[in-house]
Short mmCIF file of C-alpha atoms in Angstrom, two decimals:
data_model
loop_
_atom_site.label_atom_id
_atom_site.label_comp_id
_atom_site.label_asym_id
_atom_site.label_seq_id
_atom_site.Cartn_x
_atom_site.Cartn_y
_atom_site.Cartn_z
CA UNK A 15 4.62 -1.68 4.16
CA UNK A 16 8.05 -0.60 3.07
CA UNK A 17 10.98 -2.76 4.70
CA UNK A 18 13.20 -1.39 7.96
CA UNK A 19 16.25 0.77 7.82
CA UNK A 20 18.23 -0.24 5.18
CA UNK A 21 22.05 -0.87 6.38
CA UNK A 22 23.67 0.36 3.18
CA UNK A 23 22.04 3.92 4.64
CA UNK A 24 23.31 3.65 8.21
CA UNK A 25 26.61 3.32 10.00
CA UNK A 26 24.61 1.03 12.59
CA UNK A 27 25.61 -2.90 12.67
CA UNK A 28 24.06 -4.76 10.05
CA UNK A 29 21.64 -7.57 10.89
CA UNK A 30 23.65 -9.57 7.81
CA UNK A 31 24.65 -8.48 5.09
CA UNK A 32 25.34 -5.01 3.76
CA UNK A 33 21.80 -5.01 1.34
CA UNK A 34 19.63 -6.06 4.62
CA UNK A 35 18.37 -4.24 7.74
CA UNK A 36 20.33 -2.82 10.42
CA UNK A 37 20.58 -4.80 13.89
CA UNK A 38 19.07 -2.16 15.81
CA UNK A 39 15.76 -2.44 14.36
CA UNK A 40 15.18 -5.72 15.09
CA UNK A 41 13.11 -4.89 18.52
CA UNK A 42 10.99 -2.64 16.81
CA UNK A 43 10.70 -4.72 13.71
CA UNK A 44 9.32 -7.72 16.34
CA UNK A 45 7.04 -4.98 18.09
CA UNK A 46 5.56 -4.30 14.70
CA UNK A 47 5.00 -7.89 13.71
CA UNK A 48 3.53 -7.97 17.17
CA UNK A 49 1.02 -4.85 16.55
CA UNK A 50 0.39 -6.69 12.81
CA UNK A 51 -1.63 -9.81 15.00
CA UNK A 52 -2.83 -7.36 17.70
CA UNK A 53 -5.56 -6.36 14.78
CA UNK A 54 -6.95 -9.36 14.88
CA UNK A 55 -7.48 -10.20 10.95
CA UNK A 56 -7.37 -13.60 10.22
CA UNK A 57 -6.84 -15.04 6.77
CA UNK A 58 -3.39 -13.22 6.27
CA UNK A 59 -1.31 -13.48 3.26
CA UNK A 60 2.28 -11.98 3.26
CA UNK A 61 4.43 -11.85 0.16
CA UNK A 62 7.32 -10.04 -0.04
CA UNK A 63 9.99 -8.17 -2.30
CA UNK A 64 12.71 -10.79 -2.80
CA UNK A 65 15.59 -8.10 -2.03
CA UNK A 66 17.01 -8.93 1.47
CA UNK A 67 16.40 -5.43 3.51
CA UNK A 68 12.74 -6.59 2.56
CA UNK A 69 12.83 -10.55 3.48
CA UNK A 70 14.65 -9.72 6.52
CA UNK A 71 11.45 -7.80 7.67
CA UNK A 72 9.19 -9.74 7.08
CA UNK A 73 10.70 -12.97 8.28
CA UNK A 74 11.39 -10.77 11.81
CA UNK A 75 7.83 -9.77 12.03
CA UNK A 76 6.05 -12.79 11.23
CA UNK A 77 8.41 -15.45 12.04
CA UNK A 78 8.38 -17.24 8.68
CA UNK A 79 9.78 -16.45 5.53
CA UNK A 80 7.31 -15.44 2.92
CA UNK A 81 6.59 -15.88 -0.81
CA UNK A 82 9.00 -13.29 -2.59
CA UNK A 83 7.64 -11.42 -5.78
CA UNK A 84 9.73 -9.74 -7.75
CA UNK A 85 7.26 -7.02 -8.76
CA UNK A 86 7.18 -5.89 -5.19
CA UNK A 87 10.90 -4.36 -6.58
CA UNK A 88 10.16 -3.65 -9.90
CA UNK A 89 6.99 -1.88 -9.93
CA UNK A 90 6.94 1.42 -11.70
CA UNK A 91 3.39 1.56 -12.96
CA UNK A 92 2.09 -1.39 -11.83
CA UNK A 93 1.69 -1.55 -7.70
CA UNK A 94 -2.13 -1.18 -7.69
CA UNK A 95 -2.82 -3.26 -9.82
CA UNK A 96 -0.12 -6.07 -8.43
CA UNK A 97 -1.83 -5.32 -5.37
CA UNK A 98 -5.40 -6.02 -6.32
CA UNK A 99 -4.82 -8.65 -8.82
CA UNK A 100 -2.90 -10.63 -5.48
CA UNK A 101 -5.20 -9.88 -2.84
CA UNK A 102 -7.69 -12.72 -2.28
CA UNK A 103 -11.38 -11.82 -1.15
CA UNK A 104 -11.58 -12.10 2.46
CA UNK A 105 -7.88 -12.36 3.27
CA UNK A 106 -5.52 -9.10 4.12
CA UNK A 107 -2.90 -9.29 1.96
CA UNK A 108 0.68 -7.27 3.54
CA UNK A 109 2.99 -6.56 0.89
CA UNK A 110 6.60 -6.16 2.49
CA UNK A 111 7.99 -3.45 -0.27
CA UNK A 112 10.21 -0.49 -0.94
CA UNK A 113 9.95 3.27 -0.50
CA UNK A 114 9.48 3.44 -4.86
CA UNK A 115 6.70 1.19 -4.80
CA UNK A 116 4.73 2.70 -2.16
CA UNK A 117 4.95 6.20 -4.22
CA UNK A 118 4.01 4.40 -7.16
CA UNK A 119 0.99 3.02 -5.25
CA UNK A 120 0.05 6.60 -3.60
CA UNK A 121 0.35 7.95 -7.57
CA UNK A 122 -2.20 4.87 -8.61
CA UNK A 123 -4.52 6.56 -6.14
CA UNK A 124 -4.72 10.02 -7.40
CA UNK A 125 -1.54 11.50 -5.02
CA UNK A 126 0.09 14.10 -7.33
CA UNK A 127 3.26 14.52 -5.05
CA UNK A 128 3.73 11.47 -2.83
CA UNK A 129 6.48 11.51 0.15
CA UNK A 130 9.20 8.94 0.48
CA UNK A 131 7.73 6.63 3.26
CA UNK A 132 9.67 6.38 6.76
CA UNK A 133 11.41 2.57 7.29
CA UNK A 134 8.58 0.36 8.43
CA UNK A 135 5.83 2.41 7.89
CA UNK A 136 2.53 1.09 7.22
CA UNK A 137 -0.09 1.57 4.34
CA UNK A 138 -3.61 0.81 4.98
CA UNK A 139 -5.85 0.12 1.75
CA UNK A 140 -9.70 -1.09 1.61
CA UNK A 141 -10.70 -2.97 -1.55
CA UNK A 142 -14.28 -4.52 -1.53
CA UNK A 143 -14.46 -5.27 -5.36
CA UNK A 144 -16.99 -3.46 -5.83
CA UNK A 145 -15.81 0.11 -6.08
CA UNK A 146 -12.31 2.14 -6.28
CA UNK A 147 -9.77 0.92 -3.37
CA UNK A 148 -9.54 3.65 -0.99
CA UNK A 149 -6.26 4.80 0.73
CA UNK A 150 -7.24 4.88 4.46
CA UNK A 151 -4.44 6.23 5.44
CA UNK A 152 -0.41 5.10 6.51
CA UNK A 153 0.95 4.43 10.27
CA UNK A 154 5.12 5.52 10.47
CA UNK A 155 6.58 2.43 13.18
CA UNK A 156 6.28 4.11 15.77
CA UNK A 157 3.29 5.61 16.14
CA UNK A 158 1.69 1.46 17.23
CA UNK A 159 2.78 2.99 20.31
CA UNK A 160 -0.53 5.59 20.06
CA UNK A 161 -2.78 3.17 18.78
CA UNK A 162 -1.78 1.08 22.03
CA UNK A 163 -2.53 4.14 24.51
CA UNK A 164 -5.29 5.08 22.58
CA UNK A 165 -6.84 1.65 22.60
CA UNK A 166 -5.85 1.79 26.22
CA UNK A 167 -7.91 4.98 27.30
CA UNK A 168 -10.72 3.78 25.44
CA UNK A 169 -10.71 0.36 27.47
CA UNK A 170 -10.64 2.80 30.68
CA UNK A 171 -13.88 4.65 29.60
CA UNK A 172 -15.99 1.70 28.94
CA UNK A 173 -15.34 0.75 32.79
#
């Protein structure tokens, strides 16, 4: 997932300093930590980039400050296979990352003109072992708040 709005880019309060996260994404940064253990999955690992904007997040979401890596920064060529070579079998691994690094994982995957990712969107990646990882797809922060109705209206029709 790529780390929350950066405060160098705003003229909102900074949460700290001037290389972390604005203050006004803390709620939703807690909301999304929130949605993370809604899923269920057990056996997390969380590492993260060791740049601030990106420890900041996770800390906020998870309540504990994570392993930091630096090639979840520096990763021009080599986020899939970071990735992979990190994830454990049956664990989910979250990488807290930057917008770079998420291109360079969408090129890995055969995307010939990836987008610069919103702040705290989410990627969503199957690996098995036994075949190609598949891209399932990304989630931009706020759109939890669909998964929650949707979830919602499908507890309604089963009564």
């Amino acid at each position: 997932m790529r780390h929350a709005e950066r405060c160098d880019h705003s003229d909102a309060p900074c949460l700290s300093s001037a290389q972390g996260i604005t203050a006004r994404t803390l709620p939703s940064v807690r909301e999304l930590g929130h949605d993370f253990k809604e899923l269920g999955a057990r056996d997390v690992d969380i590492i993260s980039s060791p740049l601030i904007r990106a420890v900041q997040t996770a800390e906020n979401m998870f309540g504990k400050s994570p392993p930091r890596q630096a090639w979840l920064f520096d990763c021009k060529g080599t986020m899939l296979n970071q990735a992979l070579q990190h994830k454990v079998p049956h664990h989910n691994l979250i990488l807290v990352t930057h917008s770079e690094c998420i291109q360079d994982l969408e090129s890995s995957m055969g995307d010939s003109s990836p987008t610069t990712p919103a702040f705290a969107s989410s990627w969503f990646l199957i690996d098995d072992g036994r075949s190609a990882p598949v891209l399932l797809g990304y989630l931009d922060a706020d759109q939890w708040k669909e998964l929650d109705r949707l979830d919602m209206l499908a507890q309604l029709e089963d009564h």
